[in-house]
Every structure is written in C-alpha cells, then in structure tokens.
C-alpha positions as a printed Julia matrix, in Angstrom:
132×3 Matrix{Float64}:
 -21.54  -17.07   35.42
 -22.59  -20.69   35.92
 -25.3   -20.4    33.29
 -22.77  -18.97   30.83
 -20.36  -21.86   31.45
 -23.15  -24.39   30.96
 -24.23  -22.64   27.76
 -20.68  -22.74   26.38
 -20.44  -26.44   27.2
 -23.83  -27.2    25.65
 -22.76  -25.45   22.44
 -19.2   -26.76   22.27
 -19.94  -30.48   22.78
 -22.21  -30.82   19.7
 -19.81  -28.67   17.68
 -16.89  -30.95   18.53
 -19.01  -34.02   17.73
 -20.02  -32.5    14.39
 -16.41  -31.69   13.56
 -15.24  -35.21   14.41
 -18.1   -36.77   12.44
 -17.29  -34.68    9.4
 -13.63  -35.67    9.58
 -14.69  -39.33    9.76
 -16.91  -38.92    6.69
 -14.09  -37.3     4.73
 -11.6   -40.0     5.74
 -14.04  -42.78    4.78
 -14.59  -41.21    1.38
 -10.85  -40.64    0.83
 -10.25  -44.31    1.65
 -13.04  -45.25   -0.78
 -11.43  -43.15   -3.51
  -8.05  -44.79   -2.86
  -9.52  -48.29   -2.92
 -11.42  -47.62   -6.13
  -8.67  -45.87   -8.06
  -8.63  -48.55  -10.75
 -12.43  -48.38  -11.17
 -12.23  -44.59  -11.5
  -9.49  -44.96  -14.12
 -11.57  -47.45  -16.11
 -14.65  -45.22  -15.98
 -12.61  -42.18  -17.05
 -10.94  -44.16  -19.87
 -14.36  -45.27  -21.1
 -15.57  -41.69  -21.33
 -17.01  -40.74  -17.95
 -16.75  -37.02  -17.4
 -15.46  -35.44  -14.22
 -18.99  -34.42  -13.22
 -20.09  -38.08  -13.39
 -17.34  -39.13  -10.99
 -18.09  -36.2    -8.66
 -21.8   -37.04   -8.71
 -21.11  -40.71   -7.92
 -19.01  -39.94   -4.86
 -21.3   -37.15   -3.65
 -24.29  -39.5    -3.81
 -22.35  -42.04   -1.75
 -21.43  -39.36    0.78
 -25.0   -38.09    1.05
 -26.31  -41.62    1.56
 -23.7   -42.18    4.27
 -24.43  -38.92    6.08
 -28.22  -39.2     5.73
 -28.09  -42.74    7.12
 -26.18  -41.41   10.1
 -28.65  -38.56   10.4
 -31.61  -40.95   10.32
 -29.97  -43.11   12.99
 -29.35  -39.99   15.07
 -32.98  -38.91   14.73
 -34.15  -42.39   15.77
 -31.92  -42.32   18.85
 -33.06  -38.74   19.46
 -36.66  -39.95   19.6
 -35.84  -42.99   21.73
 -33.84  -41.31   24.49
 -36.56  -38.78   25.46
 -39.07  -41.64   25.6
 -36.82  -43.49   28.03
 -36.27  -40.34   30.11
 -40.03  -39.74   30.29
 -40.69  -43.34   31.33
 -37.95  -43.47   33.95
 -38.15  -40.05   35.58
 -41.76  -38.94   34.95
 -40.39  -35.74   33.39
 -42.1   -34.76   30.17
 -39.7   -34.32   27.26
 -40.78  -32.4    24.22
 -39.44  -33.03   20.72
 -39.97  -30.22   18.25
 -40.16  -31.11   14.59
 -38.22  -28.01   13.59
 -35.25  -29.13   15.65
 -35.38  -32.59   14.1
 -35.42  -31.11   10.59
 -32.52  -28.78   11.38
 -30.44  -31.63   12.82
 -31.12  -33.85    9.82
 -30.38  -30.97    7.43
 -27.08  -30.28    9.15
 -26.2   -33.96    8.83
 -26.88  -33.95    5.1
 -25.11  -30.61    4.65
 -22.01  -31.82    6.44
 -21.99  -34.89    4.21
 -22.02  -32.78    1.08
 -19.51  -30.24    2.39
 -16.97  -32.8     3.54
 -17.57  -35.1     0.59
 -16.65  -32.48   -1.99
 -12.88  -32.81   -1.59
 -12.76  -36.61   -1.99
 -15.15  -36.38   -4.96
 -13.05  -33.65   -6.56
  -9.89  -35.67   -5.95
 -11.45  -38.74   -7.6
 -12.67  -36.73  -10.59
  -9.28  -35.16  -11.21
  -7.33  -38.4   -11.34
  -5.36  -39.02  -14.49
  -6.98  -42.08  -16.13
  -3.62  -43.51  -17.22
  -2.11  -43.22  -13.75
  -5.28  -44.62  -12.17
  -5.15  -47.66  -14.47
  -1.52  -48.29  -13.48
  -2.44  -48.22   -9.78
  -2.4   -51.59   -8.0
C-alpha cells in the first residue's frame, strides 16, 4: 500500500508540473499575440498567409519550450552529480530518459502553442490594424 501511494505521488507531481508549465507557455504566447496584434495586422495586410503567421508563432513557442527543456536537462545532469558528491550514492542518468523528457518538452510547446498561433492567424487584418 505504501509503495502504491509513493508511485501515485511520483507520477502525479511531474504531471502537475507539466500541466502548469504548459499553461504558462500558452499564456505567454497569448500575451505575445495580444501585444503584437498590430504587427500581425500589418503582415496580413501586406500579404502574409495564415500559415506564415502560424509558423512564426509555432517557431517562437518551440524555441521557448526547447530552451526550457534544455535548462531542465542541464539541471537534471547537475543534481545527480551533487547527490553523488554529497552522499556517495551513485546516480545513473539514462540517455533514453533524457531524450524522452526533452521530447515531451518540445511536444508540449507545440501542442499548447497551436491555439495562440491559430488565434493570431485568424485575426481580421482591418481589426488588427485598428488595435491600439
């Protein structure tokens, strides 16, 4: 019973962290879209297609999430080194786990960046140009 409780906690804590991080990414990108409404309107008025706007914001989201993933991997390498040095317990880092964690980070960035990118691409150019 104790092992089951610990397992549930070990699974739920990263899941909650992942959910909160994805909400933060989406909110940052929605704020970016709101701040750059005029720029989006100008680009659309000059002939940029919806896919160009979507691509622009998805690239920004992927860069943001991959930067966070790279920082997480760096901290993930540093903490086991500190644990090994302090407690004389050997910690093992498996490359497959690192790749999965980084892939999840990039995937979350794309998944939660789609809505802000879609919202930016579907703005009416005339209304976006009127925005202050």
